[in-house]
Tab-separated table of C-alpha atoms in Angstrom:
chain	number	residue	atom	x	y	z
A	130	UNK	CA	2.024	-17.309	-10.196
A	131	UNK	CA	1.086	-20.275	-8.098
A	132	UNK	CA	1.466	-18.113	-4.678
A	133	UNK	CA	-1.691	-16.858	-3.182
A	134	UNK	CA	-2.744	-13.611	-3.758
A	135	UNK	CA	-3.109	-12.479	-0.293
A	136	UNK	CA	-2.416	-13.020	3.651
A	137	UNK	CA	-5.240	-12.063	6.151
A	138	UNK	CA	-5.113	-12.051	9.532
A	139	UNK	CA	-8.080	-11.416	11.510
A	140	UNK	CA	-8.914	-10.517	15.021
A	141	UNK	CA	-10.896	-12.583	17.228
A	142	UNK	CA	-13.427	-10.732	17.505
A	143	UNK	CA	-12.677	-6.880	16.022
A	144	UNK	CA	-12.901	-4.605	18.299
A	145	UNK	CA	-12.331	-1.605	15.746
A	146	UNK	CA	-14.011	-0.180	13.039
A	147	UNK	CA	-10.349	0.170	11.246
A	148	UNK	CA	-8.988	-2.386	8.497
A	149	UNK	CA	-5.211	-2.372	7.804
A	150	UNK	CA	-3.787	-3.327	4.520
A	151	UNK	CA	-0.640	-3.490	2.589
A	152	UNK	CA	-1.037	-4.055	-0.959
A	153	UNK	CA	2.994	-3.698	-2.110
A	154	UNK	CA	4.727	-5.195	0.241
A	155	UNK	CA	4.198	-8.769	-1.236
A	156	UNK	CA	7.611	-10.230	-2.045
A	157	UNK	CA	6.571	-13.823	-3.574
A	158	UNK	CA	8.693	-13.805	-6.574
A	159	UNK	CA	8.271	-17.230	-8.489
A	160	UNK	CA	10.906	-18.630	-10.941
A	161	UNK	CA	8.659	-18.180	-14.073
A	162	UNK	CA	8.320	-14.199	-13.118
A	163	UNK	CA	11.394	-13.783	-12.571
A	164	UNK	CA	12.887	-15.604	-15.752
A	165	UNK	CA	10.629	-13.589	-17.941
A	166	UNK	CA	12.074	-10.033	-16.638
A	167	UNK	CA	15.651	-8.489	-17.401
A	168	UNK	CA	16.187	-7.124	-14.123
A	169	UNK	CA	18.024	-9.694	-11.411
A	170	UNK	CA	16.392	-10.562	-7.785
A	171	UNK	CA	17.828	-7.547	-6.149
A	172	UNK	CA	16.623	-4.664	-8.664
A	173	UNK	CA	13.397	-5.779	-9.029
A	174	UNK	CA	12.393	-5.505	-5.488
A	175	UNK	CA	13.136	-2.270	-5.533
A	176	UNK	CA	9.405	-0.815	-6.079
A	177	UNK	CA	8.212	-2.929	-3.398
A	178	UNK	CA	7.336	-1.557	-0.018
A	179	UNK	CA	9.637	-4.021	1.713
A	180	UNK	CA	8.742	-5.213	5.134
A	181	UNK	CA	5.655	-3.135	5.435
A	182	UNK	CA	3.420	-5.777	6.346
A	183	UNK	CA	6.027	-6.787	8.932
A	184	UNK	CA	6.396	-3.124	10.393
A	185	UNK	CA	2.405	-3.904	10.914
A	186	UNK	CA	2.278	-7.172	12.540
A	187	UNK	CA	0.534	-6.688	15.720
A	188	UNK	CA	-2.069	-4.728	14.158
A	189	UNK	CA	-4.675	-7.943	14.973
A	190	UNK	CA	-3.606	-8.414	18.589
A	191	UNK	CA	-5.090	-4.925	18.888
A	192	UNK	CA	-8.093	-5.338	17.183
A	193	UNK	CA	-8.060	-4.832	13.635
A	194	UNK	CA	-7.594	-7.561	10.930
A	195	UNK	CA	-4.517	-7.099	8.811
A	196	UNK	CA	-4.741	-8.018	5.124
A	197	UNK	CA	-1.012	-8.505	2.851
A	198	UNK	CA	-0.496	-8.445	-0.482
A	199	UNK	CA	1.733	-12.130	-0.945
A	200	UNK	CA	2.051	-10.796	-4.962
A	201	UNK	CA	4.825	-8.379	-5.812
A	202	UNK	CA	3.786	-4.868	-6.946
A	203	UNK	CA	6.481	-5.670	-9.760
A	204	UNK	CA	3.857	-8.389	-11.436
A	205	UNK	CA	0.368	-6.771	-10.240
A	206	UNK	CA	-0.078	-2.990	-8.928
A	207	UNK	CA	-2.988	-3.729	-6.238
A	208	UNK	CA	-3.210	0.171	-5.857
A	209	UNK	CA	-3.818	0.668	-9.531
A	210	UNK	CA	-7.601	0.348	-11.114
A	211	UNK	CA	-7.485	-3.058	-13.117
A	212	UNK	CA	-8.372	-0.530	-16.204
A	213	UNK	CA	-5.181	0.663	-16.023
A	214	UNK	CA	-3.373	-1.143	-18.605
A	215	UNK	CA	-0.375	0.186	-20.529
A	216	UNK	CA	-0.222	-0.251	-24.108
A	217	UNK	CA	3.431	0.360	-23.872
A	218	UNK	CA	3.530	-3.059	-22.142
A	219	UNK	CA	0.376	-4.914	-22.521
A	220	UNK	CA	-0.189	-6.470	-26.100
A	221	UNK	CA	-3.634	-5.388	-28.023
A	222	UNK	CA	-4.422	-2.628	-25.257
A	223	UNK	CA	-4.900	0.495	-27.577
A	224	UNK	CA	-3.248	4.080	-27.602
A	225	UNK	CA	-5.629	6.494	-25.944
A	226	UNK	CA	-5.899	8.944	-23.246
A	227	UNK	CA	-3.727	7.680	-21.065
A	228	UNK	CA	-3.137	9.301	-17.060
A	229	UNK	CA	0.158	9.759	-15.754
A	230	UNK	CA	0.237	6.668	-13.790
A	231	UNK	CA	0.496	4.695	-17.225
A	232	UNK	CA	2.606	6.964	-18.947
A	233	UNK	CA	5.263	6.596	-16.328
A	234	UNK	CA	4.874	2.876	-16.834
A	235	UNK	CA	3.048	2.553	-13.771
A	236	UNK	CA	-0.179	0.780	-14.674
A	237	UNK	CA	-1.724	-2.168	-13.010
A	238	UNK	CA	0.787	-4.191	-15.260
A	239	UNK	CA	3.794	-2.199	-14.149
A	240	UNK	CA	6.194	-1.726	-17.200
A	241	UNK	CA	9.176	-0.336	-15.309
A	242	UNK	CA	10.484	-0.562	-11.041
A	243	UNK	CA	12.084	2.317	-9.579
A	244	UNK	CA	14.022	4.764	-11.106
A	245	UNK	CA	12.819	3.741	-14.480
A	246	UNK	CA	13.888	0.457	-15.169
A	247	UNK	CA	12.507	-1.543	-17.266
A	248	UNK	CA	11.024	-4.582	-16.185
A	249	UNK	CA	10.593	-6.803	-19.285
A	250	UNK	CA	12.726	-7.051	-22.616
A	251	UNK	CA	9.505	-6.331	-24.991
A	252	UNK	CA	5.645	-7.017	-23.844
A	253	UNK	CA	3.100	-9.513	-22.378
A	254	UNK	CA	0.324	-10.617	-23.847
A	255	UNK	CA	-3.031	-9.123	-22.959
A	256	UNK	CA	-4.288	-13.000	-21.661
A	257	UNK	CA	-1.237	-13.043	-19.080
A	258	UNK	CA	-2.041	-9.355	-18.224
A	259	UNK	CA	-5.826	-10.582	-17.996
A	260	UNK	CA	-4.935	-13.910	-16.078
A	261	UNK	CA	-3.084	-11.660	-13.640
A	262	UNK	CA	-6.100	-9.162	-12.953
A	263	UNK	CA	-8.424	-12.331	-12.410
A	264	UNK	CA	-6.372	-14.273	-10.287
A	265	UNK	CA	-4.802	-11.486	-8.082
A	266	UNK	CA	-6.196	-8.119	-8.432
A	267	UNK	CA	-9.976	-9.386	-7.960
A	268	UNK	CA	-9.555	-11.660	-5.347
A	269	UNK	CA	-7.401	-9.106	-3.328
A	270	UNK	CA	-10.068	-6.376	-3.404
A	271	UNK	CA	-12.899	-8.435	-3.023
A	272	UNK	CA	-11.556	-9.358	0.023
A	273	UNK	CA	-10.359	-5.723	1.079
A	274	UNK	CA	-14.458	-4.401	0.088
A	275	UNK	CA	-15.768	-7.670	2.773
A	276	UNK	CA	-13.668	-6.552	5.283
A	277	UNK	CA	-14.920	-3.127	4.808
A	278	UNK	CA	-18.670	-4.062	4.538
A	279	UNK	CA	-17.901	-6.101	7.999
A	280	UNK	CA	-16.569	-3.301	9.831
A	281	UNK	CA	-19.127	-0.806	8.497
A	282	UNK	CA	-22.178	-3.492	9.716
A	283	UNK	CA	-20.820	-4.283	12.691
A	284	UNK	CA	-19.884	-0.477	14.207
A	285	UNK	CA	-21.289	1.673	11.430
A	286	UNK	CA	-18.342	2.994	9.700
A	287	UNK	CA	-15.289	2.098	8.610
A	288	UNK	CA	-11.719	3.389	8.370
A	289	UNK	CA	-8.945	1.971	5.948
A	290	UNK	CA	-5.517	2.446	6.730
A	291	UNK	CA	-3.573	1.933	3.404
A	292	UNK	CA	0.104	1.588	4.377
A	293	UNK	CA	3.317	2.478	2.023
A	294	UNK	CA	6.068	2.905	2.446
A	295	UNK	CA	9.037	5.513	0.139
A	296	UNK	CA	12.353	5.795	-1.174
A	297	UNK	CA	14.292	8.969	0.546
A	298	UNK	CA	15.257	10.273	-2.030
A	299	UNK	CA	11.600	10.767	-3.510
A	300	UNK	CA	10.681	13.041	-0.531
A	301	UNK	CA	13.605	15.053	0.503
A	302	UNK	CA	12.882	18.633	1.130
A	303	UNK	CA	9.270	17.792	0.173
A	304	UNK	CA	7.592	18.920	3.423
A	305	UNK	CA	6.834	22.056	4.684
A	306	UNK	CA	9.082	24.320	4.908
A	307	UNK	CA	11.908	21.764	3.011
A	308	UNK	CA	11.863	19.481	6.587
A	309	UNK	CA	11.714	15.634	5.072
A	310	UNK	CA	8.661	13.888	6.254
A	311	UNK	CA	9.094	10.724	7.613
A	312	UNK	CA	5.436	10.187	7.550
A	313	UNK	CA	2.921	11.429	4.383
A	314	UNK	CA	-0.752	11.271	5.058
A	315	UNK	CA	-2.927	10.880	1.628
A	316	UNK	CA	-6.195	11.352	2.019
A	317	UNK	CA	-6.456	13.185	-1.298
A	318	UNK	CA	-6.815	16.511	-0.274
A	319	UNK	CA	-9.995	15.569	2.210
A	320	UNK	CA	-11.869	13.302	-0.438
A	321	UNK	CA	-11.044	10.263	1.017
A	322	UNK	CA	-11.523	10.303	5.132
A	323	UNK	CA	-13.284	13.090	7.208
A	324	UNK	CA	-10.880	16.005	8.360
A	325	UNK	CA	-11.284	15.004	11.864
A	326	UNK	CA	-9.910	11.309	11.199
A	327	UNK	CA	-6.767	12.715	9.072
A	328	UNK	CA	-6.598	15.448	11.748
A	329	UNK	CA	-6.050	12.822	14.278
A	330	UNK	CA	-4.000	10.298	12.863
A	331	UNK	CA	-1.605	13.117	11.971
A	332	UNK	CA	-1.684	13.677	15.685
A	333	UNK	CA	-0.745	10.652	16.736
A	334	UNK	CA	2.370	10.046	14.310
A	335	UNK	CA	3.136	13.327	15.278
A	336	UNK	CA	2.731	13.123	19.019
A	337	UNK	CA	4.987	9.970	18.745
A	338	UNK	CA	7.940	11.900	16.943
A	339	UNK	CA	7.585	12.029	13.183
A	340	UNK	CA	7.452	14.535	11.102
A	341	UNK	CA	4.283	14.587	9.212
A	342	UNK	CA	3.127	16.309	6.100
A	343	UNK	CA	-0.110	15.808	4.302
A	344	UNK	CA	-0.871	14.771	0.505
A	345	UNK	CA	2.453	15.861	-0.463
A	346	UNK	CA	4.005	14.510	-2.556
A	347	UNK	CA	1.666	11.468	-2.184
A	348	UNK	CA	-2.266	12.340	-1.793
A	349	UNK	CA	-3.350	8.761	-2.711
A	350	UNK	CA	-4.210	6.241	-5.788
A	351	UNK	CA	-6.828	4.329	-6.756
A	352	UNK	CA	-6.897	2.191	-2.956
A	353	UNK	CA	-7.886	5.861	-1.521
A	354	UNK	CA	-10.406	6.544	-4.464
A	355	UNK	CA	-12.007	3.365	-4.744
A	356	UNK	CA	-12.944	3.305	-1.408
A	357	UNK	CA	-12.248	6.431	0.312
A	358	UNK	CA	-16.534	7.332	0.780
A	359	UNK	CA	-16.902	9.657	3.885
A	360	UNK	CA	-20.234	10.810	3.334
A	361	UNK	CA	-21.471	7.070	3.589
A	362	UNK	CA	-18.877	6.308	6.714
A	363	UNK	CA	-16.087	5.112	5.131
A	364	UNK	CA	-12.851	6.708	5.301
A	365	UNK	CA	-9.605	5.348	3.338
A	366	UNK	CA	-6.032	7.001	4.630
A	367	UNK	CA	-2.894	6.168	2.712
A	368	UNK	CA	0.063	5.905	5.249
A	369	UNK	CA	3.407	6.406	3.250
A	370	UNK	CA	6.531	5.547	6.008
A	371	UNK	CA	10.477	7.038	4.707
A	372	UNK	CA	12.236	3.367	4.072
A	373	UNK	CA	15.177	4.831	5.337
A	374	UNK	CA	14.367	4.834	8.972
A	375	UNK	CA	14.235	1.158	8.930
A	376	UNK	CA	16.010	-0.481	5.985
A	377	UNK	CA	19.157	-0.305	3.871
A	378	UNK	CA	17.582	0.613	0.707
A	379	UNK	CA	20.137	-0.135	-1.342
A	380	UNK	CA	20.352	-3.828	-0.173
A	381	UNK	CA	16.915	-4.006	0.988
A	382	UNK	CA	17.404	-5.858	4.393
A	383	UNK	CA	16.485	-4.083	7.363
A	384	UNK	CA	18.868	-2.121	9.303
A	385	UNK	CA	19.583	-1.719	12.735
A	386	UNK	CA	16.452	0.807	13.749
A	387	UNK	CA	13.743	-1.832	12.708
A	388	UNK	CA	12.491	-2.920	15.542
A	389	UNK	CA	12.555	0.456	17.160
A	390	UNK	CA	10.521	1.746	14.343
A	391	UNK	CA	8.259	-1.560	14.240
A	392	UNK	CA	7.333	-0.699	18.016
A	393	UNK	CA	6.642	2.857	16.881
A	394	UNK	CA	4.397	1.411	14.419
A	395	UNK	CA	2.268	-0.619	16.418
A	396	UNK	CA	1.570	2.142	19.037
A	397	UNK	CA	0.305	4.459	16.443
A	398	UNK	CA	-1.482	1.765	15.214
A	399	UNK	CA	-3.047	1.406	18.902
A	400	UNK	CA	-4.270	4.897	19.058
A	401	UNK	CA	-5.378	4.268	15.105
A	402	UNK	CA	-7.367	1.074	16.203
A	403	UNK	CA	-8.712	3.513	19.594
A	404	UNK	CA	-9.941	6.144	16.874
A	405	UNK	CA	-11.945	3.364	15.448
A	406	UNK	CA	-13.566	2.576	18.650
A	407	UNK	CA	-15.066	6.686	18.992
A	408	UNK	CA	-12.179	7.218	20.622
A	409	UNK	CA	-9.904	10.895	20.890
A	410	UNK	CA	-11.435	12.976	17.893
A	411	UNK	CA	-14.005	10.790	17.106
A	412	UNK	CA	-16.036	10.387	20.119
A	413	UNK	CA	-19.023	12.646	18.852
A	414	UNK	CA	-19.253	11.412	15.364
């Protein structure tokens, strides 16, 4: 994969303590990727969290950089640990305790898209899978841990806003109450950010309109883990947004509501970036 492995956009200077990344919504799919799976161009976007990073544009103009996965999810999972390597799909990786994640064929080497579908006829080799890890994985999250460290050193904490996005059909009837949320929060059940951040950035998606539920059914994967510290000022969020009030899933284009929901976007990100500045909730931390 000849792409890089990344986009970042920063802010001259930042003027928040939040960093904004989306690690799925890469769409770079080379010839020699694309050749080696069985799915066509069309089904193998479909784990991807299309247009994402484009639902998050402004997010420098208001302060915070803005780092993009340029890699599909498909060939790398950037919200997987680079541990997480299925046997199932991965050559010489041995049978053992696997989590869910991999069983599912969801390892940092995905083995299957949505709804199950295979990606590749048989498996790749563990050097490919290796090559991969090295050349995309690393550099990706060394960058996301320096722009972390930055915003830590330069106003003494820092808050990560992971953004996803979901199929509709994977959440309906899943919030409270059987209401769809348009919006999930994972902060993995208050191990990853303070209550009061969560608190308020459920406010603010709320207070523009969406309905909101928390951790269910997504709480958060490794991105919120890895680097979801509270106790030492850091605070990771996982933003999951319902594909369906902005694209045609089936075809994966965006539909007629995306630049309504795009300008919804960046004013939640606005009050977001405000948080980060002691702002609302977070003016006595």
């Amino acid at each position: 994969m000849s792409q890089r492995p990344y986009r970042l956009t920063r802010p001259e200077p930042p003027t928040t303590s939040v960093v904004v990344a989306s690690p799925h919504s890469g769409r770079a799919y080379d010839w020699a990727f694309l050749s080696s799976s069985i799915l066509d161009s069309e089904r193998i976007r479909s784990s991807e969290d299309a247009y994402v990073d484009e639902l998050m544009a402004d997010v420098p103009s208001l302060g915070a950089p803005l780092l993009v996965a340029e890699i599909p999810r498909a060939y790398i999972d950037l919200n997987r640990a680079e541990c997480e390597l299925d046997p199932a799909v991965v050559h010489g990786v041995p049978r053992g305790a696997n989590n869910p994640r991999i069983s599912s064929g969801l390892g940092v080497i995905p083995r299957v898209v949505a709804q199950g579908r295979a990606i590749y006829r048989g498996k790749i080799t563990r050097d490919e899978a290796q090559a991969r890890i090295e050349t995309v994985w690393r550099p990706y999250h060394s960058q996301l841990t320096a722009l972390l460290d930055e915003a830590q050193a330069r106003f003494g904490r820092a808050i990560l806003i992971d953004c996803h996005s979901m199929p509709h059909e994977a959440i309906e009837g899943a919030g409270p109450r059987g209401r769809t949320p348009e919006i999930v929060l994972g902060d993995r059940f208050g191990a990853s950010a303070s209550a009061d951040i969560t608190d308020a950035v459920e406010g603010i998606f709320a207070g523009l309109g969406f309905r909101v539920a928390r951790n269910v059914p997504f709480a958060g994967a490794y991105v919120t883990q890895a680097y979801g510290q509270p106790e030492q000022g850091r605070h990771a969020i996982q933003i999951e947004i319902d594909r369906s009030l902005y694209m045609d899933e089936a075809t994966v284009k965006p539909s007629a509501h995306f630049e309504t929901v795009r300008n919804l976007m960046t004013e939640a990100m606005a009050q977001v970036c405000e948080l980060g500045r002691g702002g609302r909730a977070l003016a006595a931390e």
